[in-house]
XYZ file of C-alpha atoms in Angstrom:
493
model
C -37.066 -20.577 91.573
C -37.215 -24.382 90.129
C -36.919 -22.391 86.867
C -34.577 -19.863 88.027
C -32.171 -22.881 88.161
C -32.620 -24.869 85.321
C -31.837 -21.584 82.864
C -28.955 -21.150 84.973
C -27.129 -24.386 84.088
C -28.441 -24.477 80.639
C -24.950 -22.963 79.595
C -22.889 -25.810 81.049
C -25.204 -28.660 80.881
C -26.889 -29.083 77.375
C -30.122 -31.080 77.919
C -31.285 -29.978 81.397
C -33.702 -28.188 79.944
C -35.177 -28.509 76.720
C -33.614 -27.598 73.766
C -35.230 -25.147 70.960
C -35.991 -26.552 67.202
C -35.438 -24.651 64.349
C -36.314 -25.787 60.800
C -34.539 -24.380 57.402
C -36.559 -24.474 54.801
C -34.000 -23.998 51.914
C -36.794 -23.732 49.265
C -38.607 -21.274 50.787
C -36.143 -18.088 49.293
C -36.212 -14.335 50.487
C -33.893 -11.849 49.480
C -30.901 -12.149 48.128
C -27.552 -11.154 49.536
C -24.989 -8.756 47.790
C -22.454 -8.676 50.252
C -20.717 -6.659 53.179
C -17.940 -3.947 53.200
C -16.390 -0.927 54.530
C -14.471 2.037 52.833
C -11.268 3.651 53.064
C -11.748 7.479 52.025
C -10.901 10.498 53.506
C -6.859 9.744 52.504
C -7.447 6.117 54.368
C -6.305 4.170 51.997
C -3.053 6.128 51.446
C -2.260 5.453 55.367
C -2.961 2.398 54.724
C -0.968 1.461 51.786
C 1.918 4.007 53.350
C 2.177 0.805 55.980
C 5.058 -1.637 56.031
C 4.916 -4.586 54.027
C 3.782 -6.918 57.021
C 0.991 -5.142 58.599
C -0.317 -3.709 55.513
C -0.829 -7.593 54.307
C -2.212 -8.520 57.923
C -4.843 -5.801 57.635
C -5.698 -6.624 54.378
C -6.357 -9.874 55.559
C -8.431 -9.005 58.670
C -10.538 -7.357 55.675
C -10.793 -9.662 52.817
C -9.483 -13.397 53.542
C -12.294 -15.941 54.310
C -11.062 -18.310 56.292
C -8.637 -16.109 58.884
C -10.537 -12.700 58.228
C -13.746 -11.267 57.428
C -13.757 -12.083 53.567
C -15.430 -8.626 53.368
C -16.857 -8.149 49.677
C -17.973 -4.752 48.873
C -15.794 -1.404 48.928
C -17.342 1.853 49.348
C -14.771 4.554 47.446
C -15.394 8.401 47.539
C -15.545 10.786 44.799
C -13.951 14.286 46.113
C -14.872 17.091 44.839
C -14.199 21.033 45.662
C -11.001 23.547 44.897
C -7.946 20.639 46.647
C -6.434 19.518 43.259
C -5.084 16.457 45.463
C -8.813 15.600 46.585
C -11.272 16.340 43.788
C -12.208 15.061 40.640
C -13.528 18.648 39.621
C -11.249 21.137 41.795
C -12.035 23.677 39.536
C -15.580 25.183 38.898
C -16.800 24.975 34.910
C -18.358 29.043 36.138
C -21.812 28.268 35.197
C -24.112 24.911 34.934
C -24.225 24.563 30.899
C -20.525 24.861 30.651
C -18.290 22.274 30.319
C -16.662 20.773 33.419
C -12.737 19.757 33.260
C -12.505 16.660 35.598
C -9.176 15.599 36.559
C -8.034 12.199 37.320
C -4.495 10.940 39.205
C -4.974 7.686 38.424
C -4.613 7.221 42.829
C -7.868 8.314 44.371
C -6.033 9.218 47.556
C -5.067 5.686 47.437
C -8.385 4.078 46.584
C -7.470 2.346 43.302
C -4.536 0.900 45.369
C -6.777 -0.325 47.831
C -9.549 -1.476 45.585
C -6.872 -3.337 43.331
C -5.311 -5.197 46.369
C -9.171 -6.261 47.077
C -9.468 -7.534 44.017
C -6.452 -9.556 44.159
C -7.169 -11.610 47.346
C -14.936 5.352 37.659
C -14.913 7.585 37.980
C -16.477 5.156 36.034
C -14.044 5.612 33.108
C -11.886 6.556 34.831
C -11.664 3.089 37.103
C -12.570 1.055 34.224
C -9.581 1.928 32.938
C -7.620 0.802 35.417
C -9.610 -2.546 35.556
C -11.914 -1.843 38.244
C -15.587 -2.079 36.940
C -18.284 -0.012 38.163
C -21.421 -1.591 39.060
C -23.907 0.817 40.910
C -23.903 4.880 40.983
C -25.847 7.305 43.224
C -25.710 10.696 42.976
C -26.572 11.945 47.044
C -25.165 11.076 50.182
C -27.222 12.207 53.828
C -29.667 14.957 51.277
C -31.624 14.624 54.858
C -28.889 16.476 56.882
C -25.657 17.976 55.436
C -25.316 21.501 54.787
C -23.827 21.422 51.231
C -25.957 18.697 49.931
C -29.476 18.661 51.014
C -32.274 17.476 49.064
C -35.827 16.726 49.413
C -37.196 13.962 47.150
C -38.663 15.565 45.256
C -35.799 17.210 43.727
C -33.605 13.728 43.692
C -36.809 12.716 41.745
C -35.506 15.790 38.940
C -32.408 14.625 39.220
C -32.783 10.087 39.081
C -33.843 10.132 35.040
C -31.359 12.636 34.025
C -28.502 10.474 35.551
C -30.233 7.269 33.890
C -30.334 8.940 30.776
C -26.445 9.814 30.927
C -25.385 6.189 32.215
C -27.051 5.087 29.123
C -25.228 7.402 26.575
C -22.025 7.176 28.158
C -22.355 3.324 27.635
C -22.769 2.399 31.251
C -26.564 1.521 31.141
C -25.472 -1.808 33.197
C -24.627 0.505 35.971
C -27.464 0.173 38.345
C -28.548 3.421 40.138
C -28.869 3.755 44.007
C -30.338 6.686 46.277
C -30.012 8.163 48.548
C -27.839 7.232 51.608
C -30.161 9.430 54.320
C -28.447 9.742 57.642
C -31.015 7.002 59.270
C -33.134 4.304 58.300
C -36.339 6.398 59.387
C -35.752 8.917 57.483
C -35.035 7.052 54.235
C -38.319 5.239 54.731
C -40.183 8.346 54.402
C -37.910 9.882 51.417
C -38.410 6.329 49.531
C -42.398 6.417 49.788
C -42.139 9.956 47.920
C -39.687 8.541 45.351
C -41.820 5.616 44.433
C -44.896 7.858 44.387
C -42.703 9.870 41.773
C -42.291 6.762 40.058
C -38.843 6.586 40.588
C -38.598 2.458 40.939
C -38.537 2.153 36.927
C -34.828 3.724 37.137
C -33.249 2.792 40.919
C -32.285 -0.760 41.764
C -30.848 -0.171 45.278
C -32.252 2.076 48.592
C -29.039 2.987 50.478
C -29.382 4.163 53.985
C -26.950 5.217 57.216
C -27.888 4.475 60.618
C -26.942 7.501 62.745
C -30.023 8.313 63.710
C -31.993 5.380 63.738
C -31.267 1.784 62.558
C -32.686 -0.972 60.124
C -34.696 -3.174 62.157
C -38.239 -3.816 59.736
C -38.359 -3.618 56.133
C -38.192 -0.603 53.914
C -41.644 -0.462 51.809
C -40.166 -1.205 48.880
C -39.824 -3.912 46.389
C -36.553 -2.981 45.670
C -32.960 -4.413 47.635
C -31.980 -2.439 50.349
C -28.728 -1.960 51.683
C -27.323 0.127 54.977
C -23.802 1.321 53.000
C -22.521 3.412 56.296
C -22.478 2.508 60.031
C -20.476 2.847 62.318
C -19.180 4.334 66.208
C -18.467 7.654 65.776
C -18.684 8.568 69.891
C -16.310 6.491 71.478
C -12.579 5.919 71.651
C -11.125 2.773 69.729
C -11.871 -0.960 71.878
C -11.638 -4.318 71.175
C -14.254 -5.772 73.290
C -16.567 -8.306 72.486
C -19.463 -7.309 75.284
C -19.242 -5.482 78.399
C -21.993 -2.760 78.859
C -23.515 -2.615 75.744
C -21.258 0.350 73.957
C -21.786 1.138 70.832
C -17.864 0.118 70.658
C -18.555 -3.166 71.202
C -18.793 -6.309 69.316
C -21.666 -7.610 69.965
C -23.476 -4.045 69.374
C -22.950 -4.797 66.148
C -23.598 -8.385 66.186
C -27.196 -7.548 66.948
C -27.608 -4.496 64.426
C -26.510 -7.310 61.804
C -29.125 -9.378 62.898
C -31.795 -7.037 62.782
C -31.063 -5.461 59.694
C -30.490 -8.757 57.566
C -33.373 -10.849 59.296
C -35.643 -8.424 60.388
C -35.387 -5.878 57.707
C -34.227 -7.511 54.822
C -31.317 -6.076 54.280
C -29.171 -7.192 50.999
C -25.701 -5.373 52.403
C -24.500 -3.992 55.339
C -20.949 -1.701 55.479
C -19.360 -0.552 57.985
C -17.527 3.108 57.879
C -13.750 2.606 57.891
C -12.074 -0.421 56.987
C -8.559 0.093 58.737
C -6.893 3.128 60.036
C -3.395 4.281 61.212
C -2.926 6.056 64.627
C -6.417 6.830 65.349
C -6.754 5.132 69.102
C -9.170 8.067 69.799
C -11.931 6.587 67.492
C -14.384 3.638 66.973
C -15.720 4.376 63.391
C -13.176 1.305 61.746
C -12.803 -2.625 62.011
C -8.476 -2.923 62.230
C -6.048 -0.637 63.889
C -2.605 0.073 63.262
C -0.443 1.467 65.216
C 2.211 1.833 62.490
C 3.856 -1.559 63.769
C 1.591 -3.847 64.101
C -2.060 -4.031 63.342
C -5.113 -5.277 65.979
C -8.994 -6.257 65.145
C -12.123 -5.313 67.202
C -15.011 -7.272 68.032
C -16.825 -5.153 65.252
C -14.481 -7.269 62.437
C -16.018 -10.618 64.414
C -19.126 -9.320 64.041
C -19.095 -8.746 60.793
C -17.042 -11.909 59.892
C -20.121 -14.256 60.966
C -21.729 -13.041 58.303
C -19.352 -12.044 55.445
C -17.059 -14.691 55.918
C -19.523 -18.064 55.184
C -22.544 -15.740 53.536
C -21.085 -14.942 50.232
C -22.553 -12.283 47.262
C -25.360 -14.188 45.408
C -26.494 -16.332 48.675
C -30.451 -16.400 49.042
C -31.876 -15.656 53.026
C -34.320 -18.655 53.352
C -37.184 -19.375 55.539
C -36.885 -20.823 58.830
C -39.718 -21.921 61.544
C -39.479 -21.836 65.224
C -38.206 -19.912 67.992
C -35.290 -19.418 70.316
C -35.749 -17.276 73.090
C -33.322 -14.061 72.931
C -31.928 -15.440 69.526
C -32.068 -13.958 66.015
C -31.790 -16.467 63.373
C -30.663 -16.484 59.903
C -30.330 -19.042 57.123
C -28.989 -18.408 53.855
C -28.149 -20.814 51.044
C -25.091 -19.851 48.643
C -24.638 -20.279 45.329
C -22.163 -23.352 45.976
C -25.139 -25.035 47.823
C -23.873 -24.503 51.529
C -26.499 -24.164 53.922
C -25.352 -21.079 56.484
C -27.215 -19.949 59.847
C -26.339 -17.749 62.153
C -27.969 -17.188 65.727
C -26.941 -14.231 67.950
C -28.452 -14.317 71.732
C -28.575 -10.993 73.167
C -29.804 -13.107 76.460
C -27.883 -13.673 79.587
C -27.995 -17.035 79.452
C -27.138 -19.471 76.856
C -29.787 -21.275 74.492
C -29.659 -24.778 73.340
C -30.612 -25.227 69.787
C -31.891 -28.231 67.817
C -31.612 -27.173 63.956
C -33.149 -29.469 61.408
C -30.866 -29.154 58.923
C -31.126 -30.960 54.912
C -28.981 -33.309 54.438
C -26.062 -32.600 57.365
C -23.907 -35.135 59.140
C -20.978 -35.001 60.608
C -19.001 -34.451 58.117
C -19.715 -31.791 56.336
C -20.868 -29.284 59.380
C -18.779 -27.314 61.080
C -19.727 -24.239 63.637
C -17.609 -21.072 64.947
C -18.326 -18.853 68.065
C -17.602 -15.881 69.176
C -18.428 -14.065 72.481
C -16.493 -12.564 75.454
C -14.039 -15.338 75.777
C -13.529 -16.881 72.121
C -12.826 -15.182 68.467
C -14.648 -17.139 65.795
C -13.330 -20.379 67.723
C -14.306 -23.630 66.607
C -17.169 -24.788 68.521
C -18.371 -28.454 69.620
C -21.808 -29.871 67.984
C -23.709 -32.745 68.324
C -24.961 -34.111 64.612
C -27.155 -37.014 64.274
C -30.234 -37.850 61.660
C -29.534 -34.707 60.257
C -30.026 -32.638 63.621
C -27.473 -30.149 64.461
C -27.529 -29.648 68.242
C -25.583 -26.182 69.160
C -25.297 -24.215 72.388
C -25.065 -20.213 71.848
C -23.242 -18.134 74.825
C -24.749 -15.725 76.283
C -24.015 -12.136 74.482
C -22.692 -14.492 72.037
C -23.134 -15.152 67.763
C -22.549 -18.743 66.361
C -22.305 -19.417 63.010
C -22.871 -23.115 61.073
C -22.213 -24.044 58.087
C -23.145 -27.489 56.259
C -21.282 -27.855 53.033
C -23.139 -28.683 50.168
C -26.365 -30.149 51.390
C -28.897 -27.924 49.721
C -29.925 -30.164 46.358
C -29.458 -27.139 43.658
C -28.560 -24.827 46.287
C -29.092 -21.170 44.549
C -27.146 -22.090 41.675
C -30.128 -21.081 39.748
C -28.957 -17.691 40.891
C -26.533 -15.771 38.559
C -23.702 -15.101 40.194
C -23.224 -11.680 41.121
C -22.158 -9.149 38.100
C -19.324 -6.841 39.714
C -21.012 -4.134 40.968
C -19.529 -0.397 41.023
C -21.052 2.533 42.467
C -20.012 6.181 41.790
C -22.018 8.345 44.517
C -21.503 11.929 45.485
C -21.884 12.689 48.799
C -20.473 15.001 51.371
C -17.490 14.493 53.092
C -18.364 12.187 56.115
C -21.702 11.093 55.062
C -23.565 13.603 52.673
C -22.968 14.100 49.204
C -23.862 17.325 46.231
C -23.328 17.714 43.161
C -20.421 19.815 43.634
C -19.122 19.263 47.030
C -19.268 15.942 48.732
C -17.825 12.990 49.992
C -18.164 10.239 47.090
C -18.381 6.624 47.453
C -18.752 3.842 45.218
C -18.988 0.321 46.205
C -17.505 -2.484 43.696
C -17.316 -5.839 43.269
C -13.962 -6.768 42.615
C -12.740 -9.950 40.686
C -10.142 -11.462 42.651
C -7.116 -12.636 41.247
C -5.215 -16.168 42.948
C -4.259 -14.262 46.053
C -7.398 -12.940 47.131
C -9.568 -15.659 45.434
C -10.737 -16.011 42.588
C -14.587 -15.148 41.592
C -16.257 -18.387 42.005
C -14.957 -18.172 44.974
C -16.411 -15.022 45.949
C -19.607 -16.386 45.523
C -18.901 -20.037 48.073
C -18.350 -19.496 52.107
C -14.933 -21.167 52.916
C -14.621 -23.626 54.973
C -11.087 -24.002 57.306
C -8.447 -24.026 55.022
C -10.144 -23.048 52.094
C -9.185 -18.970 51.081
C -11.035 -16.940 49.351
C -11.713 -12.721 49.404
C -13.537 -10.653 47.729
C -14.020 -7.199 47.932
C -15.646 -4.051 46.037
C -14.483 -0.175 45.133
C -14.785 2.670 43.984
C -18.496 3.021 45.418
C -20.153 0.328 47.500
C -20.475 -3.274 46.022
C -19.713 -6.916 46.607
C -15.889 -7.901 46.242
C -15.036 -9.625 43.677
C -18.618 -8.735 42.449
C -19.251 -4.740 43.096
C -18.251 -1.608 43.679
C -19.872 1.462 44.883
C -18.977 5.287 44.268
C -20.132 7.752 46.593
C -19.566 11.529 46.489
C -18.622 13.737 49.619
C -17.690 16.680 50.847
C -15.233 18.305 53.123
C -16.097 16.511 57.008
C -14.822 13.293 57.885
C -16.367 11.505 61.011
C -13.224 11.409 63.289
C-alpha cells in the first residue's frame, strides 16, 4: 500500500519518489534516420489540391511545417497502372512481354506532382525529373505476400532485383537506390528478406520496406541493411481525434507506441503513415488531417508522428542511451546540426520522473513539448541544472526534448541526405505487379523559402524557427527523398 501511494502522487509531486536516470551517449551511434511521411494516392492529392486556398495551406502545414506541424519529410507517390488512361502510366498493354510498351505521362499524377512540388516548397523517374522532382529509391513490388494481382515469392523478386539494377544503370539512374518488397507485415518480410539475402540479393538493395497489417516492427529485421515501415495505418475504424481512451487503433497514442517500438526497438530508419490528408472521409482512420471541405482538423496520429518528425530530421544518427524508466521507451538521436533529441513515451498509468544526463545542456538551449490526453505538443516545464534535465512524462503520454547544439561535432560527419526518390509498383491499396498495382515512390524534396530550405531539412526547429521537408513520387525524406510505389486497383477506404 505504502507503495501504492507514492506512484500515485508521482504525477503531481516530482521528487516523492525517486526519479529515473538516463544517460545519452552521443558517441555511441546506431542507425541512421531517413525520415517520416505519408502519401496521397488513390486521386488524394487531387482532393486535396481541389481545396480552397485556406485549408489547403493549413493542411499542408499540419504535414510539412516544423515548428506548428509535423515537418513530415518523405512522400510516398503511386505509379498506376491498368486500361484508366486517367490512372496509369501504361493503360494500354504492349500484347506480349518483348514488345515495346507506350507509357503515357500527364504531367499531374492524379495530383501527385502538385502535391510533391508544394512539399518541396515548404519519375516516373524521367518523367518527375523533368518536372524537378528527383527520384531517389525504386522498388518494383508492393504486399507480393498477399494481393491477388501481384504476388511473389522471393525467389522470383530475386529474378527480378538485378534486372531492374541493370536498367537503373543504363537509363542513367544508377544513384537510384533499390528497395523491396513492402510485405503486408513485418513477420512476413523477415522471412522473405532471409531468402533474398541467401540469394545474394544485398549487393543490389539498399532499403527493406515493410507494412504492418498483420504484424508490426517491434525487433530488428536480420539484416545489415536500413529498414523502413513505408505503410501503416487504421484501416478499421471511423475517423477520431483522440489522444488515448481505450487503446484503438484510432488513437494517438497507438501510434505513439508503434513509433517507439519500431525506431528503438527495431531499428527502424523511416516510418509512413498511409494517407496524408483527405476530403470528406469521416468514415475512416487510415490519414493524419481531415477536411471537411471548409475547414481542416488533425488527429492524435499527426502528434504522434510530429514528436518524432518534427525535431528528428533526415540524416540524424539514433545514439546509445543507458538506464531504465519503467513503462517508458526512450530514444536519442543526434542531427546533423548537432541537436541532441530524446523522446520518451510511457504507455504506464502513472507518470515517470526522469533525470536525463544530457552533454552540454542548460537552460538555455533546452526546451521540451508534451502531448497526452489533455495537451497537443504543449510546452512543458523542466528543471535544468549541471547539465541534468529533470522531466515528468504523463501517463499515456510522449515528451519530446530537445537541447540545441550541445553535441561537439554532432553528426555533421554525416552527409546530408541525397534526395531520395522511389518508383515502386504495387497494387492498389498496398500490393504492387508489374502490370497492375498501386505505385509509390517516396522522395526527398528540396524545399524552396516557404517550406524550408534543405539545410534545414536536415536541423529540428526549435519555436519559431520553420522549416519542412517532404518527399514524392515514391517514399523518401522531404527535402531529401522520394519514393515510387506501384499499385493496383483497391484502395484501403
Amino acid at each position: 500500500m505504502q507503495l501504492i501511494k507514492c506512484l500515485g502522487t508521482l504525477s503531481i509531486y516530482h521528487g516523492i519518489c525517486s526519479a529515473s536516470t538516463v544517460t545519452i551517449d552521443p558517441k555511441s551511434q546506431l542507425q541512421v534516420i531517413d525520415g517520416f511521411g505519408i502519401s496521397q494516392a488513390f486521386g488524394r492529392a487531387s482532393q486535396f489540391k481541389a481545396l480552397a486556398q485556406g485549408p489547403q495551406q493549413k493542411g499542408l502545414d499540419y504535414l510539412f511545417n516544423t515548428t506548428t506541424g509535423a515537418g513530415l519529410s518523405i512522400i510516398r507517390n503511386r505509379i498506376g497502372s491498368g486500361s484508366n488512361s486517367a490512372d496509369s502510366i501504361e493503360p494500354n498493354s504492349p500484347g506480349s512481354p518483348n514488345a515495346k510498351p507506350t507509357y503515357i505521362w500527364d504531367g499531374d499524377d492524379e495530383g501527385q506532382v502538385w502535391f510533391s512540388q508544394e512539399a518541396m516548397g515548404y519519375g516516373y523517374l524521367h518523367y518527375y525529373n523533368q518536372t524537378g522532382i528527383p527520384i531517389t529509391h525504386v522498388g518494383f513490388l508492393n504486399e507480393p505476400d498477399g494481393s491477388d494481382f501481384m504476388l511473389s515469392d522471393a525467389a522470383q523478386a530475386a529474378s527480378m532485383i538485378p534486372i531492374l539494377h541493370s536498367t537503373l544503370e543504363i537509363e542513367g539512374f544508377g544513384h537510384v537506390k533499390m528497395t523491396c518488397c513492402d510485405n503486408i507485415g513485418w513477420n512476413s518480410q523477415k522471412a522473405y528478406t532471409k531468402n533474398l539475402t541467401k540469394a545474394g540479393m544485398d549487393e543490389y538493395l539498399s532499403v527493406i520496406t515493410s507494412h504492418m497489417y498483420s504484424s508490426d516492427a517491434t525487433t530488428p529485421m536480420d539484416t545489415n541493411l536500413t529498414t523502413w515501415i513505408t505503410e501503416a495505418a487504421d484501416l478499421t475504424n471511423p475517423w477520431c481525434t483522440t489522444w488515448y481512451s481505450t487503446g484503438s487503433l484510432c488513437e494517438g497514442f497507438t501510434w505513439a507506441v508503434k513509433l517507439a517500438e519500431g525506431i528503438v526497438n527495431a531499428g527502424l530508419s523511416a516510418y509512413l503513415y498511409w494517407e496524408g490528408v483527405e476530403v470528406s472521409q469521416q468514415q475512416a482512420a487510415s490519414y493524419l488531417v481531415l477536411s471537411d471541405g471548409t475547414d481542416v482538423y488533425p488527429s492524435g496520429r499527426l502528434w504522434a508522428m510530429a514528436h518524432w518528425s518534427r525535431y528528428i530530421r533526415p540524416g540524424a544518427h539514433r545514439v546509445a542511451t543507458t538506464g531504465t524508466v519503467p513503462n517508458t521507451i526512450i530514444g536519442a538521436f543526434v542531427n546533423t546540426d548537432s541537436s541532441l533529441v530524446t523522446v520518451l513515451t510511457n504507455s504506464g498509468g502513472i507518470a515517470q520522473n526522469v533525470e536525463l544526463d544530457l552533454p552540454g545542456a542548460s537552460s538555455d538551449n533546452v526546451f521540451a513539448v508534451v502531448t497526452d490526453q489533455s495537451s497537443q505538443m504543449a510546452p512543458l516545464d523542466m528543471n535544468v541544472s549541471n547539465g541534468i534535465v529533470s522531466v515528468s512524462v504523463p501517463a499515456y503520454g510522449v515528451i519530446t526534448v530537445k537541447s540545441e547544439g550541445t553535441v561537439a561535432g554532432g553528426s555533421s560527419n554525416i552527409a546530408s541526405p541525397s534526395k531520395i526518390n522511389i518508383a515502386t509498383p504495387s497494387s492498389t491499396a498496398i500490393s504492387s505487379s508489374s502490370s497492375v498495382s498501386r505505385a509509390r515512390s517516396s522522395s526527398a524534396i528540396p524545399s524552396s523559402s516557404r517550406a524550408v530550405s534543405k539545410s534545414a531539412q536536415n536541423s529540428s526547429a526549435m519555436p519559431g524557427k520553420v522549416q519542412a521537408s517532404t518527399a514524392s513520387a515514391c517514399e523518401a525524406p522531404i527535402p531529401s527523398q522520394v519514393h515510387h510505389n506501384h499499385h493496383g486497383h483497391h484502395s484501403h477506404h
